């Protein structure tokens, strides 16, 4: 399939992210569904596209200085690069791993420590460890998506920055939890690392929840 596109660069657009000098400018595409909408009602429901994704174009290689539409021949555009088929699978894996970790498992692990069970501490650290590993894997998936140029390759989005910080600090939170446990068994009471671990955990959980909707 060949697409002929005429683009007039305008610096006045507030949210303009198209760069004519970019050798890997992202564009979106969508096709389907096959069913045609046969209604004049403004309330008619529109089905979501059956297939969609992102492709990248070498913009300097496609520029034409003339004001009329350029004539394009051939069956393919060598300046365009398609999005890998596994992209949506990575998106779902990232969302599920981080969402389950910060919205479900981490909070349940905190509540489990409040239960008067003989195994309360074991429930706490096992759930937190499970969620931490899931968060690490979720971050690895996100980084892989970005460095391969699928989307957000510049690592400049708020969601990316906050996500990396939160998951990175989890390692420190694990260490503080271990120190708290050792000190508590030795002194029989909370110490400074205990309160640091407690409040840092709360901040990380809230930050993770907020980042899920950014």
PDB file of C-alpha atoms in Angstrom:
ATOM      1  CA  UNK A   1       0.000   0.000   0.000  1.00  0.00           C
ATOM      2  CA  UNK A   2       1.272   3.481  -0.880  1.00  0.00           C
ATOM      3  CA  UNK A   3       0.176   6.658   0.890  1.00  0.00           C
ATOM      4  CA  UNK A   4       0.631  10.140  -0.558  1.00  0.00           C
ATOM      5  CA  UNK A   5       0.754  12.749   2.220  1.00  0.00           C
ATOM      6  CA  UNK A   6       1.122  16.510   2.003  1.00  0.00           C
ATOM      7  CA  UNK A   7       2.344  18.112   5.235  1.00  0.00           C
ATOM      8  CA  UNK A   8       2.651  21.843   5.852  1.00  0.00           C
ATOM      9  CA  UNK A   9       4.940  22.449   8.817  1.00  0.00           C
ATOM     10  CA  UNK A  10       3.492  24.936  11.291  1.00  0.00           C
ATOM     11  CA  UNK A  11       5.375  26.092  14.370  1.00  0.00           C
ATOM     12  CA  UNK A  12       2.191  27.662  15.711  1.00  0.00           C
ATOM     13  CA  UNK A  13       0.654  24.333  16.714  1.00  0.00           C
ATOM     14  CA  UNK A  14       0.849  24.004  20.496  1.00  0.00           C
ATOM     15  CA  UNK A  15       1.155  20.231  20.514  1.00  0.00           C
ATOM     16  CA  UNK A  16       3.034  19.846  17.241  1.00  0.00           C
ATOM     17  CA  UNK A  17       5.546  16.995  17.546  1.00  0.00           C
ATOM     18  CA  UNK A  18       6.259  16.493  13.853  1.00  0.00           C
ATOM     19  CA  UNK A  19       9.895  17.217  12.987  1.00  0.00           C
ATOM     20  CA  UNK A  20      10.774  17.348   9.311  1.00  0.00           C
ATOM     21  CA  UNK A  21      14.436  16.701  10.194  1.00  0.00           C
ATOM     22  CA  UNK A  22      13.717  13.547  12.187  1.00  0.00           C
ATOM     23  CA  UNK A  23      15.026  10.363  10.603  1.00  0.00           C
ATOM     24  CA  UNK A  24      12.626   8.308  12.713  1.00  0.00           C
ATOM     25  CA  UNK A  25       9.422  10.329  13.021  1.00  0.00           C
ATOM     26  CA  UNK A  26       6.559   8.321  14.507  1.00  0.00           C
ATOM     27  CA  UNK A  27       3.150   8.155  12.802  1.00  0.00           C
ATOM     28  CA  UNK A  28       0.054   6.197  13.724  1.00  0.00           C
ATOM     29  CA  UNK A  29      -1.999   3.982  11.441  1.00  0.00           C
ATOM     30  CA  UNK A  30      -5.326   2.218  11.796  1.00  0.00           C
ATOM     31  CA  UNK A  31      -7.615   0.093   9.623  1.00  0.00           C
ATOM     32  CA  UNK A  32     -10.999  -1.526  10.043  1.00  0.00           C
ATOM     33  CA  UNK A  33     -13.412  -2.637  11.150  1.00  0.00           C
ATOM     34  CA  UNK A  34     -14.892  -3.954   7.925  1.00  0.00           C
ATOM     35  CA  UNK A  35     -18.432  -2.984   8.909  1.00  0.00           C
ATOM     36  CA  UNK A  36     -19.548   0.369   7.513  1.00  0.00           C
ATOM     37  CA  UNK A  37     -21.366   2.896   9.650  1.00  0.00           C
ATOM     38  CA  UNK A  38     -24.763   3.469   8.064  1.00  0.00           C
ATOM     39  CA  UNK A  39     -26.387   6.063  10.271  1.00  0.00           C
ATOM     40  CA  UNK A  40     -26.900   9.814  10.303  1.00  0.00           C
ATOM     41  CA  UNK A  41     -27.327   9.906  14.071  1.00  0.00           C
ATOM     42  CA  UNK A  42     -24.731  11.873  16.026  1.00  0.00           C
ATOM     43  CA  UNK A  43     -25.216   9.334  18.839  1.00  0.00           C
ATOM     44  CA  UNK A  44     -24.312   6.352  16.671  1.00  0.00           C
ATOM     45  CA  UNK A  45     -21.603   4.148  18.152  1.00  0.00           C
ATOM     46  CA  UNK A  46     -18.298   3.905  16.308  1.00  0.00           C
ATOM     47  CA  UNK A  47     -16.381   0.648  16.627  1.00  0.00           C
ATOM     48  CA  UNK A  48     -12.709   0.730  17.523  1.00  0.00           C
ATOM     49  CA  UNK A  49     -10.241  -0.021  14.757  1.00  0.00           C
ATOM     50  CA  UNK A  50      -9.556  -3.722  14.358  1.00  0.00           C
ATOM     51  CA  UNK A  51      -5.853  -3.137  13.662  1.00  0.00           C
ATOM     52  CA  UNK A  52      -3.686  -0.192  14.640  1.00  0.00           C
ATOM     53  CA  UNK A  53      -0.125   0.705  15.522  1.00  0.00           C
ATOM     54  CA  UNK A  54       2.853   2.977  14.947  1.00  0.00           C
ATOM     55  CA  UNK A  55       5.298   3.293  12.066  1.00  0.00           C
ATOM     56  CA  UNK A  56       8.383   5.449  11.631  1.00  0.00           C
ATOM     57  CA  UNK A  57       9.384   7.588   8.662  1.00  0.00           C
ATOM     58  CA  UNK A  58      12.717   9.052   7.600  1.00  0.00           C
ATOM     59  CA  UNK A  59      11.362  12.568   7.067  1.00  0.00           C
ATOM     60  CA  UNK A  60      14.324  14.126   5.179  1.00  0.00           C
ATOM     61  CA  UNK A  61      14.118  11.316   2.621  1.00  0.00           C
ATOM     62  CA  UNK A  62      10.475  12.097   1.861  1.00  0.00           C
ATOM     63  CA  UNK A  63      10.559  15.893   1.519  1.00  0.00           C
ATOM     64  CA  UNK A  64       9.600  17.684  -1.670  1.00  0.00           C
ATOM     65  CA  UNK A  65       9.947  21.431  -2.126  1.00  0.00           C
ATOM     66  CA  UNK A  66       7.137  21.781  -4.676  1.00  0.00           C
ATOM     67  CA  UNK A  67       3.718  23.045  -3.608  1.00  0.00           C
ATOM     68  CA  UNK A  68       1.774  20.365  -5.484  1.00  0.00           C
ATOM     69  CA  UNK A  69       1.368  16.795  -4.359  1.00  0.00           C
ATOM     70  CA  UNK A  70       4.420  14.728  -5.338  1.00  0.00           C
ATOM     71  CA  UNK A  71       4.008  11.788  -7.656  1.00  0.00           C
ATOM     72  CA  UNK A  72       4.948   8.533  -5.965  1.00  0.00           C
ATOM     73  CA  UNK A  73       5.432   5.297  -7.854  1.00  0.00           C
ATOM     74  CA  UNK A  74       6.222   1.801  -6.712  1.00  0.00           C
ATOM     75  CA  UNK A  75       4.657  -0.623  -4.263  1.00  0.00           C
ATOM     76  CA  UNK A  76       6.585   0.213  -1.104  1.00  0.00           C
ATOM     77  CA  UNK A  77       8.130   3.124   0.743  1.00  0.00           C
ATOM     78  CA  UNK A  78      11.681   2.289   1.786  1.00  0.00           C
ATOM     79  CA  UNK A  79      11.715   5.279   4.149  1.00  0.00           C
ATOM     80  CA  UNK A  80       9.103   3.757   6.470  1.00  0.00           C
ATOM     81  CA  UNK A  81       9.636   1.212   9.217  1.00  0.00           C
ATOM     82  CA  UNK A  82       6.780  -0.829  10.628  1.00  0.00           C
ATOM     83  CA  UNK A  83       5.986  -1.481  14.256  1.00  0.00           C
ATOM     84  CA  UNK A  84       6.817  -5.019  15.484  1.00  0.00           C
ATOM     85  CA  UNK A  85       3.886  -7.392  15.880  1.00  0.00           C
ATOM     86  CA  UNK A  86       4.751  -8.055  19.525  1.00  0.00           C
ATOM     87  CA  UNK A  87       4.302  -4.394  20.530  1.00  0.00           C
ATOM     88  CA  UNK A  88       0.805  -4.703  21.985  1.00  0.00           C
ATOM     89  CA  UNK A  89       1.834  -7.794  23.943  1.00  0.00           C
ATOM     90  CA  UNK A  90       4.600  -5.783  25.603  1.00  0.00           C
ATOM     91  CA  UNK A  91       2.154  -2.999  26.453  1.00  0.00           C
ATOM     92  CA  UNK A  92      -0.251  -5.433  28.105  1.00  0.00           C
ATOM     93  CA  UNK A  93       2.562  -7.187  29.993  1.00  0.00           C
ATOM     94  CA  UNK A  94       3.923  -3.872  31.285  1.00  0.00           C
ATOM     95  CA  UNK A  95       0.501  -2.634  32.393  1.00  0.00           C
ATOM     96  CA  UNK A  96      -0.477  -5.894  34.094  1.00  0.00           C
ATOM     97  CA  UNK A  97       2.825  -6.417  35.922  1.00  0.00           C
ATOM     98  CA  UNK A  98       3.110  -2.881  37.304  1.00  0.00           C
ATOM     99  CA  UNK A  99      -0.620  -2.419  37.853  1.00  0.00           C
ATOM    100  CA  UNK A 100      -1.022  -5.634  39.826  1.00  0.00           C
ATOM    101  CA  UNK A 101       2.146  -4.930  41.824  1.00  0.00           C
ATOM    102  CA  UNK A 102       1.306  -1.399  42.988  1.00  0.00           C
ATOM    103  CA  UNK A 103      -2.486  -1.469  43.064  1.00  0.00           C
ATOM    104  CA  UNK A 104      -3.043  -4.947  44.520  1.00  0.00           C
ATOM    105  CA  UNK A 105      -0.057  -6.909  45.843  1.00  0.00           C
ATOM    106  CA  UNK A 106       1.917  -4.174  47.629  1.00  0.00           C
ATOM    107  CA  UNK A 107      -1.156  -2.842  49.521  1.00  0.00           C
ATOM    108  CA  UNK A 108      -2.293  -6.369  50.439  1.00  0.00           C
ATOM    109  CA  UNK A 109       1.213  -7.132  51.687  1.00  0.00           C
ATOM    110  CA  UNK A 110       1.091  -4.098  53.968  1.00  0.00           C
ATOM    111  CA  UNK A 111      -2.330  -5.065  55.322  1.00  0.00           C
ATOM    112  CA  UNK A 112      -1.137  -8.636  55.842  1.00  0.00           C
ATOM    113  CA  UNK A 113       1.418  -7.413  58.352  1.00  0.00           C
ATOM    114  CA  UNK A 114      -1.396  -5.908  60.435  1.00  0.00           C
ATOM    115  CA  UNK A 115      -3.210  -9.217  60.805  1.00  0.00           C
ATOM    116  CA  UNK A 116      -2.634 -11.027  64.089  1.00  0.00           C
ATOM    117  CA  UNK A 117      -1.425 -14.193  62.426  1.00  0.00           C
ATOM    118  CA  UNK A 118       1.618 -16.197  63.356  1.00  0.00           C
ATOM    119  CA  UNK A 119       2.618 -16.078  59.704  1.00  0.00           C
ATOM    120  CA  UNK A 120       1.839 -12.369  59.231  1.00  0.00           C
ATOM    121  CA  UNK A 121       5.478 -11.419  58.705  1.00  0.00           C
ATOM    122  CA  UNK A 122       6.012 -14.256  56.233  1.00  0.00           C
ATOM    123  CA  UNK A 123       2.917 -13.193  54.275  1.00  0.00           C
ATOM    124  CA  UNK A 124       4.226  -9.626  54.250  1.00  0.00           C
ATOM    125  CA  UNK A 125       7.715 -10.261  52.921  1.00  0.00           C
ATOM    126  CA  UNK A 126       6.643 -12.940  50.444  1.00  0.00           C
ATOM    127  CA  UNK A 127       3.992 -10.707  48.869  1.00  0.00           C
ATOM    128  CA  UNK A 128       6.323  -7.707  48.809  1.00  0.00           C
ATOM    129  CA  UNK A 129       9.087  -9.769  47.242  1.00  0.00           C
ATOM    130  CA  UNK A 130       6.666 -11.111  44.632  1.00  0.00           C
ATOM    131  CA  UNK A 131       5.471  -7.590  43.787  1.00  0.00           C
ATOM    132  CA  UNK A 132       9.031  -6.231  43.685  1.00  0.00           C
ATOM    133  CA  UNK A 133      10.157  -8.885  41.206  1.00  0.00           C
ATOM    134  CA  UNK A 134       7.063  -8.187  39.106  1.00  0.00           C
ATOM    135  CA  UNK A 135       7.867  -4.464  39.160  1.00  0.00           C
ATOM    136  CA  UNK A 136      11.443  -5.129  38.016  1.00  0.00           C
ATOM    137  CA  UNK A 137      10.194  -7.259  35.126  1.00  0.00           C
ATOM    138  CA  UNK A 138       7.580  -4.641  34.228  1.00  0.00           C
ATOM    139  CA  UNK A 139      10.251  -1.940  34.142  1.00  0.00           C
ATOM    140  CA  UNK A 140      12.501  -4.133  31.992  1.00  0.00           C
ATOM    141  CA  UNK A 141       9.648  -4.583  29.520  1.00  0.00           C
ATOM    142  CA  UNK A 142       9.074  -0.815  29.414  1.00  0.00           C
ATOM    143  CA  UNK A 143      12.758  -0.071  28.855  1.00  0.00           C
ATOM    144  CA  UNK A 144      12.904  -2.667  26.082  1.00  0.00           C
ATOM    145  CA  UNK A 145       9.918  -1.007  24.396  1.00  0.00           C
ATOM    146  CA  UNK A 146      11.603   2.389  24.556  1.00  0.00           C
ATOM    147  CA  UNK A 147      15.159   1.559  23.488  1.00  0.00           C
ATOM    148  CA  UNK A 148      13.928  -0.356  20.449  1.00  0.00           C
ATOM    149  CA  UNK A 149      12.265   2.832  19.263  1.00  0.00           C
ATOM    150  CA  UNK A 150       8.705   1.588  19.497  1.00  0.00           C
ATOM    151  CA  UNK A 151       7.556   4.611  21.458  1.00  0.00           C
ATOM    152  CA  UNK A 152       8.924   7.192  23.907  1.00  0.00           C
ATOM    153  CA  UNK A 153      12.527   6.531  22.860  1.00  0.00           C
ATOM    154  CA  UNK A 154      13.730   9.798  24.410  1.00  0.00           C
ATOM    155  CA  UNK A 155      12.805   8.706  27.973  1.00  0.00           C
ATOM    156  CA  UNK A 156      11.419  12.181  28.578  1.00  0.00           C
ATOM    157  CA  UNK A 157       7.818  11.423  29.528  1.00  0.00           C
ATOM    158  CA  UNK A 158       6.672  11.958  33.120  1.00  0.00           C
ATOM    159  CA  UNK A 159       5.384   8.378  33.285  1.00  0.00           C
ATOM    160  CA  UNK A 160       8.786   7.027  32.285  1.00  0.00           C
ATOM    161  CA  UNK A 161      10.811   9.204  34.644  1.00  0.00           C
ATOM    162  CA  UNK A 162       8.601   8.587  37.679  1.00  0.00           C
ATOM    163  CA  UNK A 163       8.349   4.881  36.904  1.00  0.00           C
ATOM    164  CA  UNK A 164      12.113   4.421  36.705  1.00  0.00           C
ATOM    165  CA  UNK A 165      12.632   6.335  39.961  1.00  0.00           C
ATOM    166  CA  UNK A 166       9.954   4.392  41.853  1.00  0.00           C
ATOM    167  CA  UNK A 167      11.159   0.958  40.752  1.00  0.00           C
ATOM    168  CA  UNK A 168      14.810   1.891  41.321  1.00  0.00           C
ATOM    169  CA  UNK A 169      14.089   3.027  44.888  1.00  0.00           C
ATOM    170  CA  UNK A 170      12.394  -0.328  45.539  1.00  0.00           C
ATOM    171  CA  UNK A 171      15.865  -1.862  45.885  1.00  0.00           C
ATOM    172  CA  UNK A 172      16.672   0.560  48.690  1.00  0.00           C
ATOM    173  CA  UNK A 173      13.298  -0.180  50.284  1.00  0.00           C
ATOM    174  CA  UNK A 174      14.106  -3.904  50.358  1.00  0.00           C
ATOM    175  CA  UNK A 175      17.438  -3.219  52.089  1.00  0.00           C
ATOM    176  CA  UNK A 176      15.766  -0.961  54.659  1.00  0.00           C
ATOM    177  CA  UNK A 177      13.178  -3.652  55.324  1.00  0.00           C
ATOM    178  CA  UNK A 178      15.893  -6.197  56.054  1.00  0.00           C
ATOM    179  CA  UNK A 179      17.710  -3.772  58.388  1.00  0.00           C
ATOM    180  CA  UNK A 180      14.431  -3.040  60.179  1.00  0.00           C
ATOM    181  CA  UNK A 181      13.798  -6.753  60.695  1.00  0.00           C
ATOM    182  CA  UNK A 182      17.284  -7.413  62.079  1.00  0.00           C
ATOM    183  CA  UNK A 183      17.122  -4.423  64.430  1.00  0.00           C
ATOM    184  CA  UNK A 184      13.611  -5.300  65.600  1.00  0.00           C
ATOM    185  CA  UNK A 185      14.618  -8.843  66.516  1.00  0.00           C
ATOM    186  CA  UNK A 186      17.640  -7.500  68.385  1.00  0.00           C
ATOM    187  CA  UNK A 187      16.040  -4.531  70.190  1.00  0.00           C
ATOM    188  CA  UNK A 188      12.406  -5.631  70.308  1.00  0.00           C
ATOM    189  CA  UNK A 189      11.205  -2.249  69.076  1.00  0.00           C
ATOM    190  CA  UNK A 190      11.193   0.004  66.046  1.00  0.00           C
ATOM    191  CA  UNK A 191      14.335   1.948  65.226  1.00  0.00           C
ATOM    192  CA  UNK A 192      15.093   4.744  62.749  1.00  0.00           C
ATOM    193  CA  UNK A 193      15.347   2.368  59.750  1.00  0.00           C
ATOM    194  CA  UNK A 194      11.923   1.000  60.744  1.00  0.00           C
ATOM    195  CA  UNK A 195      10.186   4.345  60.309  1.00  0.00           C
ATOM    196  CA  UNK A 196      12.156   5.074  57.162  1.00  0.00           C
ATOM    197  CA  UNK A 197      11.038   1.732  55.706  1.00  0.00           C
ATOM    198  CA  UNK A 198       7.433   2.343  56.743  1.00  0.00           C
ATOM    199  CA  UNK A 199       7.072   5.821  55.256  1.00  0.00           C
ATOM    200  CA  UNK A 200       9.137   5.145  52.150  1.00  0.00           C
ATOM    201  CA  UNK A 201       6.904   2.165  51.422  1.00  0.00           C
ATOM    202  CA  UNK A 202       3.797   4.320  51.630  1.00  0.00           C
ATOM    203  CA  UNK A 203       5.292   6.944  49.326  1.00  0.00           C
ATOM    204  CA  UNK A 204       6.328   4.325  46.765  1.00  0.00           C
ATOM    205  CA  UNK A 205       2.896   2.679  46.708  1.00  0.00           C
ATOM    206  CA  UNK A 206       1.094   6.000  46.256  1.00  0.00           C
ATOM    207  CA  UNK A 207       3.589   7.131  43.609  1.00  0.00           C
ATOM    208  CA  UNK A 208       3.145   3.858  41.727  1.00  0.00           C
ATOM    209  CA  UNK A 209      -0.634   4.224  41.770  1.00  0.00           C
ATOM    210  CA  UNK A 210      -0.426   7.804  40.508  1.00  0.00           C
ATOM    211  CA  UNK A 211       2.005   6.813  37.776  1.00  0.00           C
ATOM    212  CA  UNK A 212      -0.403   4.141  36.574  1.00  0.00           C
ATOM    213  CA  UNK A 213      -2.812   6.833  35.368  1.00  0.00           C
ATOM    214  CA  UNK A 214      -0.262   9.286  33.959  1.00  0.00           C
TER     215      UNK A 214
END
